[in-house]
PDB file of C-alpha atoms and ligand atoms in Angstrom:
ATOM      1  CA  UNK A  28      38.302  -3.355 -36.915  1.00 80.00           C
ATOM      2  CA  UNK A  29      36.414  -0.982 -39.644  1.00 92.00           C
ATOM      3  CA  UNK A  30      34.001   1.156 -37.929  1.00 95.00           C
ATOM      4  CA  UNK A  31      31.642   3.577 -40.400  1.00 97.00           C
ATOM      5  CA  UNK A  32      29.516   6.335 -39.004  1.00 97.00           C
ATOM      6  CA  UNK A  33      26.544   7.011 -41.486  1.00 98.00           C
ATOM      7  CA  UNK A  34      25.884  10.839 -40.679  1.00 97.00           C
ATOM      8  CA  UNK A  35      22.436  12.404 -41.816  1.00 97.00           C
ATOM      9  CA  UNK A  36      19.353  14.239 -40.996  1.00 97.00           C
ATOM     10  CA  UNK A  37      17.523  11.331 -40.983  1.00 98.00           C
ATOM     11  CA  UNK A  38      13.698  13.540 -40.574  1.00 98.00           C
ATOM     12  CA  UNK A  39      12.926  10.579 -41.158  1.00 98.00           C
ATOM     13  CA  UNK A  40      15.209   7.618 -42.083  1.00 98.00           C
ATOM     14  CA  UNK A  41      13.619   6.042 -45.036  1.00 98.00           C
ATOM     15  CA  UNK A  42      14.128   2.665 -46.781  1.00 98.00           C
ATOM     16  CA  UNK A  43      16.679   4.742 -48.892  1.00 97.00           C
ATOM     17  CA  UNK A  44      19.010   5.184 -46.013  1.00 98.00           C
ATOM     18  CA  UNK A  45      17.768   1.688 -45.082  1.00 98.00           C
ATOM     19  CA  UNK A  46      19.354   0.443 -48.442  1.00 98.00           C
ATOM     20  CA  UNK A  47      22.634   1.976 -47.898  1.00 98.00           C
ATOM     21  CA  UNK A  48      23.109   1.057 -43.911  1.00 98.00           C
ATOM     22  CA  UNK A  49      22.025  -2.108 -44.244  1.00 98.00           C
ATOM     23  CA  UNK A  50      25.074  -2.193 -46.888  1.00 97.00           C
ATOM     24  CA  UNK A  51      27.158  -0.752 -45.171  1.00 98.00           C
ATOM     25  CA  UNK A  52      26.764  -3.019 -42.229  1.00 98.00           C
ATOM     26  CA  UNK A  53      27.980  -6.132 -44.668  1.00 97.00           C
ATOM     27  CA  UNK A  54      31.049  -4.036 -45.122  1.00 97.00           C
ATOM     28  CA  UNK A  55      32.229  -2.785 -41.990  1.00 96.00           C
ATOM     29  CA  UNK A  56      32.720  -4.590 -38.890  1.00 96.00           C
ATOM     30  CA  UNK A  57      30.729  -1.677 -37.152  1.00 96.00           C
ATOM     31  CA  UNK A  58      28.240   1.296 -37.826  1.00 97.00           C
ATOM     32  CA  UNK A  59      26.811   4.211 -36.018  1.00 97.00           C
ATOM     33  CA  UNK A  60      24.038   5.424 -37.616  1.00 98.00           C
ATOM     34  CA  UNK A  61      24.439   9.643 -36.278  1.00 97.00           C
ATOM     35  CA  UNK A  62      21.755  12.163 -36.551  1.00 97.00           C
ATOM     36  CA  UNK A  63      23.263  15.267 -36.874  1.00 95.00           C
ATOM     37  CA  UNK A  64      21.685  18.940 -37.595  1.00 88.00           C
ATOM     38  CA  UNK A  65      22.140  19.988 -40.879  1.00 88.00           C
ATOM     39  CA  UNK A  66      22.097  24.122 -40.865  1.00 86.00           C
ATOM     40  CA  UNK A  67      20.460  24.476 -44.782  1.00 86.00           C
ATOM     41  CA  UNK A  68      17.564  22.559 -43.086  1.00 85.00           C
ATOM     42  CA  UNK A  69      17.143  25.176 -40.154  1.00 84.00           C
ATOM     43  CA  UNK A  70      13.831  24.872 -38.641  1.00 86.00           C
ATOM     44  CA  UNK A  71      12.166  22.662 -41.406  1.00 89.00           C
ATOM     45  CA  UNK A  72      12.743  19.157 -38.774  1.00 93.00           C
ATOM     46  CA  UNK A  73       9.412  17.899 -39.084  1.00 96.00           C
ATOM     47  CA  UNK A  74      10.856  15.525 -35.877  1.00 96.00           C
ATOM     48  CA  UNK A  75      12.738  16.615 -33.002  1.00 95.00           C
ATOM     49  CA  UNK A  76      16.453  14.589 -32.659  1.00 95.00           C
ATOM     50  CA  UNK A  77      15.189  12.794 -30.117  1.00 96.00           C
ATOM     51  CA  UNK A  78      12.334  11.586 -32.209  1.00 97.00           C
ATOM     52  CA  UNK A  79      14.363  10.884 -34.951  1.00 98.00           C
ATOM     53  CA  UNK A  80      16.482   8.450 -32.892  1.00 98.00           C
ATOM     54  CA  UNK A  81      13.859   6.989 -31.646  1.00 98.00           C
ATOM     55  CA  UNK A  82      12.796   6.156 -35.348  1.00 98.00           C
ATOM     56  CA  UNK A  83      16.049   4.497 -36.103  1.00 98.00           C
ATOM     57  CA  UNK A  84      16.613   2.676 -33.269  1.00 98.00           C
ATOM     58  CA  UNK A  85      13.521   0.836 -34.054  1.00 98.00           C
ATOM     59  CA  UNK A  86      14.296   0.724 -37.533  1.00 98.00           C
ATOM     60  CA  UNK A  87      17.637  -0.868 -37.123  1.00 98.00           C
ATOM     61  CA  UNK A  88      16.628  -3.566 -34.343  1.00 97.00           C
ATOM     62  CA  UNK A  89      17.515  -6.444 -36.765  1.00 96.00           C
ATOM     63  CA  UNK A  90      20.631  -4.541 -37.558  1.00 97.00           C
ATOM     64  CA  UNK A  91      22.993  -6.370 -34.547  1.00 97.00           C
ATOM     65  CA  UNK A  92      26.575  -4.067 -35.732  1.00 98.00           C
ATOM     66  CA  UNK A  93      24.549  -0.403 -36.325  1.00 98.00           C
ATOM     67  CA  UNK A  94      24.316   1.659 -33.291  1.00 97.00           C
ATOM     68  CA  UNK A  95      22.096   5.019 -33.256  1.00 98.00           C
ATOM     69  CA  UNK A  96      23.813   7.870 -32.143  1.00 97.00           C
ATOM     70  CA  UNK A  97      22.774  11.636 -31.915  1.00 96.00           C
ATOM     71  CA  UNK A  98      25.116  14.951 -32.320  1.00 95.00           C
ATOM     72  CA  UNK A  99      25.362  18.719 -32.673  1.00 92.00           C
ATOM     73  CA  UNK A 100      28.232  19.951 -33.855  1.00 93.00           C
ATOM     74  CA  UNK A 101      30.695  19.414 -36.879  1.00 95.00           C
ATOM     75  CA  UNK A 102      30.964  16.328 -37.297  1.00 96.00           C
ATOM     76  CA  UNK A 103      34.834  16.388 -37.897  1.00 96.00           C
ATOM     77  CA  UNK A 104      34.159  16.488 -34.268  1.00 95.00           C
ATOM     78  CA  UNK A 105      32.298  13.909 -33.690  1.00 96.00           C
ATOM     79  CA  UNK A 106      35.051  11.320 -35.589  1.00 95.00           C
ATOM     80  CA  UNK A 107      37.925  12.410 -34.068  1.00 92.00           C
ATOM     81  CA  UNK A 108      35.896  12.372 -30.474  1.00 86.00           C
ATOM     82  CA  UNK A 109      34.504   8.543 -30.728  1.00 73.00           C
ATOM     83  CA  UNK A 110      36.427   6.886 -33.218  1.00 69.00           C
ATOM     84  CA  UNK A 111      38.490   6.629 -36.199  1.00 70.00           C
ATOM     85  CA  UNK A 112      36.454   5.628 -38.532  1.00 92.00           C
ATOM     86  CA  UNK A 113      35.338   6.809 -42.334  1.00 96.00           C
ATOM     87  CA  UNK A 114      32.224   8.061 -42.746  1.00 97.00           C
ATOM     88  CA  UNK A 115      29.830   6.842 -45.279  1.00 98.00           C
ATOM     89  CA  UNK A 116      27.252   8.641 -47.285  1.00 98.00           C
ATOM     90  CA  UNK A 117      24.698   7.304 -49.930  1.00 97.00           C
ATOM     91  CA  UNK A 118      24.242   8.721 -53.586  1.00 96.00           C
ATOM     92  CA  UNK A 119      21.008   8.417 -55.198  1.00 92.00           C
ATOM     93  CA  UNK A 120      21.668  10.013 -58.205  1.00 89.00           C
ATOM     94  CA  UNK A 121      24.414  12.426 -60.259  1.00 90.00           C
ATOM     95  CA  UNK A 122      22.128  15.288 -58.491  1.00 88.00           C
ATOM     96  CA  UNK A 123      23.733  13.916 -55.432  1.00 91.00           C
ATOM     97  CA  UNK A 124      27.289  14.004 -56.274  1.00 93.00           C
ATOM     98  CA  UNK A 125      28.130  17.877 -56.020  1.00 94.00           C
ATOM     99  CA  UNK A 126      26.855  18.325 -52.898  1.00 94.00           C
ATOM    100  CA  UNK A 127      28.410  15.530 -51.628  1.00 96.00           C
ATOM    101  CA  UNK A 128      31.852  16.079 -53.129  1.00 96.00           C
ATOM    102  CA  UNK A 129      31.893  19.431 -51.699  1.00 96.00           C
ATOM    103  CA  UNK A 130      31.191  17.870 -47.798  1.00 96.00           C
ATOM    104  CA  UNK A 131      33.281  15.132 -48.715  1.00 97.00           C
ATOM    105  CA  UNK A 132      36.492  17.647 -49.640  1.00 97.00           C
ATOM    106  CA  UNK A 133      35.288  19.835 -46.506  1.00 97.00           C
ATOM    107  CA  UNK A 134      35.307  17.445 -44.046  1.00 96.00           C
ATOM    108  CA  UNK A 135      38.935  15.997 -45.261  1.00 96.00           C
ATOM    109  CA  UNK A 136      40.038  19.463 -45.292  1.00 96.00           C
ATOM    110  CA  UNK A 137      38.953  19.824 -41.389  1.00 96.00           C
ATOM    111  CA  UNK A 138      39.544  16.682 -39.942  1.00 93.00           C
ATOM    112  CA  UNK A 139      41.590  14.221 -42.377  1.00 91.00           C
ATOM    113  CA  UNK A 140      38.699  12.251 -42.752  1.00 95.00           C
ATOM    114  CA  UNK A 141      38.229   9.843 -45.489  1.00 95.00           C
ATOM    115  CA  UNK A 142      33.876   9.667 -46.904  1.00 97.00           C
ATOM    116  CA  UNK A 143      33.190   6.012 -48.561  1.00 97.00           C
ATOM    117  CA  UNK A 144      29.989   6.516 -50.976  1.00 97.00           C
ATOM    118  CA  UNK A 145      27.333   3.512 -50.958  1.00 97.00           C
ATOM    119  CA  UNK A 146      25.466   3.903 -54.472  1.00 95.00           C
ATOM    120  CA  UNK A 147      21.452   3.311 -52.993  1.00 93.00           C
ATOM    121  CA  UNK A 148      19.921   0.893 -55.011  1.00 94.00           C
ATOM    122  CA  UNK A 149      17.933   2.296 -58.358  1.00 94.00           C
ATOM    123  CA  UNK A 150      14.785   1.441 -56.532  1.00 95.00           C
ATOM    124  CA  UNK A 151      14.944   4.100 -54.577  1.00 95.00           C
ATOM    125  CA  UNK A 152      16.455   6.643 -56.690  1.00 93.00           C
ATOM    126  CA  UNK A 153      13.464   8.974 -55.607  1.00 94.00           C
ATOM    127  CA  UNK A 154      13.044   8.389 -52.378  1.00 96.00           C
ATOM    128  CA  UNK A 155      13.893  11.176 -49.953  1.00 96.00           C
ATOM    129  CA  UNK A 156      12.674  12.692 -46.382  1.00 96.00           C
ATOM    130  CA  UNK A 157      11.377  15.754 -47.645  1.00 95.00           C
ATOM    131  CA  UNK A 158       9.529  14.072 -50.646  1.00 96.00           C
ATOM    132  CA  UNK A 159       7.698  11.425 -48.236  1.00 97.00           C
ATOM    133  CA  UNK A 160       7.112  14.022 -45.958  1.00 97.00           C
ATOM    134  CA  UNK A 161       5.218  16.150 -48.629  1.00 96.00           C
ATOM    135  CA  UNK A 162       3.060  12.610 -49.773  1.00 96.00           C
ATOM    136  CA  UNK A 163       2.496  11.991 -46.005  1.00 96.00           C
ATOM    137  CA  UNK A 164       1.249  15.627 -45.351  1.00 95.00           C
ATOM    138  CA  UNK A 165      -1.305  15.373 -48.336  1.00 94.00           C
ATOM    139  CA  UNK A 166      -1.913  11.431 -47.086  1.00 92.00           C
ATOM    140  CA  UNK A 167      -0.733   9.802 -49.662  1.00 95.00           C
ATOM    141  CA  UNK A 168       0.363   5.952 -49.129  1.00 95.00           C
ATOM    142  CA  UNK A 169       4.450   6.131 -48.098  1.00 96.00           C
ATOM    143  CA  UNK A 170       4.354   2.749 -46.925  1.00 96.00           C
ATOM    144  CA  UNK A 171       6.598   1.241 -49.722  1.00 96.00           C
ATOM    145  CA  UNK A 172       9.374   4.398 -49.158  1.00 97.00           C
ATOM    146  CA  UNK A 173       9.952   4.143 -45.497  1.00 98.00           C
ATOM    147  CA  UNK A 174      10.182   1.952 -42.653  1.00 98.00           C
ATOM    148  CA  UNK A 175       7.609   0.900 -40.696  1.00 98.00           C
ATOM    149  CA  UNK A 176       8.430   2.943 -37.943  1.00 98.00           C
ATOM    150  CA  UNK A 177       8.838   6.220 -39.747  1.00 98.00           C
ATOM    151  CA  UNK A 178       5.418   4.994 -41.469  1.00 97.00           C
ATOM    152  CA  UNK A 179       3.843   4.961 -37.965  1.00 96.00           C
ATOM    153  CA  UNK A 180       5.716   8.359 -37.443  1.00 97.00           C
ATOM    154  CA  UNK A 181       4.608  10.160 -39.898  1.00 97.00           C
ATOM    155  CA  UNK A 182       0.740   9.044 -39.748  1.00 95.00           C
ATOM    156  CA  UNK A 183       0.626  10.085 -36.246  1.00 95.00           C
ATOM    157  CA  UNK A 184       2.195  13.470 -36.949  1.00 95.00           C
ATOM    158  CA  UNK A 185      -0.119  13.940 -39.792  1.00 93.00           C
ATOM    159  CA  UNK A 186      -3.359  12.433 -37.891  1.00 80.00           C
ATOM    160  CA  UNK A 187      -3.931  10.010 -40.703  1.00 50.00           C
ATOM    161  CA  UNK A 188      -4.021   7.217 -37.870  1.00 50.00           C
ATOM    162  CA  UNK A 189      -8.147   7.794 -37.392  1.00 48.00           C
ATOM    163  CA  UNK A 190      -9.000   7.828 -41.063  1.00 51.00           C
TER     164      UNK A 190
HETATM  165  O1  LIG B 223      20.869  14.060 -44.482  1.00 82.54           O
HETATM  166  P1  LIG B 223      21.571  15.337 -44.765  1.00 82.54           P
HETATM  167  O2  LIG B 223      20.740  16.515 -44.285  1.00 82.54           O
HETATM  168  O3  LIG B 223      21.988  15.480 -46.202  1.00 82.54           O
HETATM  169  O4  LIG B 223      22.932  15.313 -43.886  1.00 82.54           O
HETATM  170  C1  LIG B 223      23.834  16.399 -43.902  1.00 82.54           C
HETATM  171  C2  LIG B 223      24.720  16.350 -42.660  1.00 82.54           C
HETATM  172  C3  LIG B 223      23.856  16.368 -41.402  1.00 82.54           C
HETATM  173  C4  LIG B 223      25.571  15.098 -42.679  1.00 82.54           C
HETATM  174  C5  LIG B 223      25.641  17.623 -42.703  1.00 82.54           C
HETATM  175  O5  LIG B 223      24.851  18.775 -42.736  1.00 82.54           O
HETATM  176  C6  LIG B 223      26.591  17.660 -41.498  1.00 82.54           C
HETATM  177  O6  LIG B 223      27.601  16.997 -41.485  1.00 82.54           O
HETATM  178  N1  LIG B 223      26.208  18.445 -40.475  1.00 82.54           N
HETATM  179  C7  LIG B 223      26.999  18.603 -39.266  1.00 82.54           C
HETATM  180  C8  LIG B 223      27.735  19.955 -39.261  1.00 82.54           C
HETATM  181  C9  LIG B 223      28.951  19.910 -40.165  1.00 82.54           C
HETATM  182  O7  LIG B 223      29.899  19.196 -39.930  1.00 82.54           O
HETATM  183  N2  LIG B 223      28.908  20.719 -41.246  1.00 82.54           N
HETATM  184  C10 LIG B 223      29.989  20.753 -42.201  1.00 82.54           C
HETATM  185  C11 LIG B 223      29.784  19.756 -43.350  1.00 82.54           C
HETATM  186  S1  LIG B 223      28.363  20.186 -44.319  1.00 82.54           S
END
């Protein structure tokens, strides 16, 4: 049995991280899709965690192997608490990579665990949470970037819903 947990901020999911779970979900047998707090983002959640699971659990309804999951804490932790899985992140671009290698090395340092990288497609190279966030804020049209739910999300948040 593979299991994968797909760790992230998630503030909100977009059809990015849509790309790369829905991938990941043709790989392994099992996925838990885990928002987790992510300290360089202190106090700059536009949604609260239980918001943001919300999002995703409507987001990944058609998804019947991804499971939504919410945690604070290292998340070393968290795999060695639920499961013994690998963890999966996505890379948009080569920006992507040295961040990532560093978390990836850090978290096999901690916990011996193993991070499997799902390349998101081209298509949504640019697409991330804070860049949506900054088109939503100024009510610009996201709906081809996110989900619908994170769509309806973010127009409520931003009162675009009356215009
Ligand atoms: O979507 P993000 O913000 O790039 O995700 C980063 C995240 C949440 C996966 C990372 O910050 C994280 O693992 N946070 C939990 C705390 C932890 O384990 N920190 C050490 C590795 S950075």
């Amino acid at each position: 049995m593979k299991h994968a947990v797909y760790p992230g901020s998630f503030d909100p999911v977009t059809n990015g991280h849509m790309d790369v779970l829905t991938r990941a979900s043709k790989i392994f047998d099992t996925v838990t899709v885990t928002v987790m707090h992510n300290a360089r983002k202190q106090g700059k959640h536009l949604f609260s965690l239980e918001e943001r699971l919300d999002i995703l659990r409507e987001a990944t309804g058609g998804l019947p192997n991804v499971r939504v999951d919410g945690f604070s804490g290292l998340l070393v932790e968290y795999m060695q608490r639920n499961q013994n899985g690998v963890i999966v992140r996505g890379l948009r671009a080569v920006s992507d990579y040295e961040y990532e290698l560093q978390i990836a090395h850090l978290n096999r340092q901690l916990g011996d665990v193993e991070t499997v990288f799902i390349m998101a497609a081209t298509r949504w190279s640019f697409v991330s949470s804070s860049m949506v966030k900054e088109v939503a804020s100024y009510q610009g049209d996201i709906g081809k970037m996110v989900p619908p739910a994170s769509e309806r999300a973010l127009k409520r948040r931003y009162s675009l819903e009356a215009l």
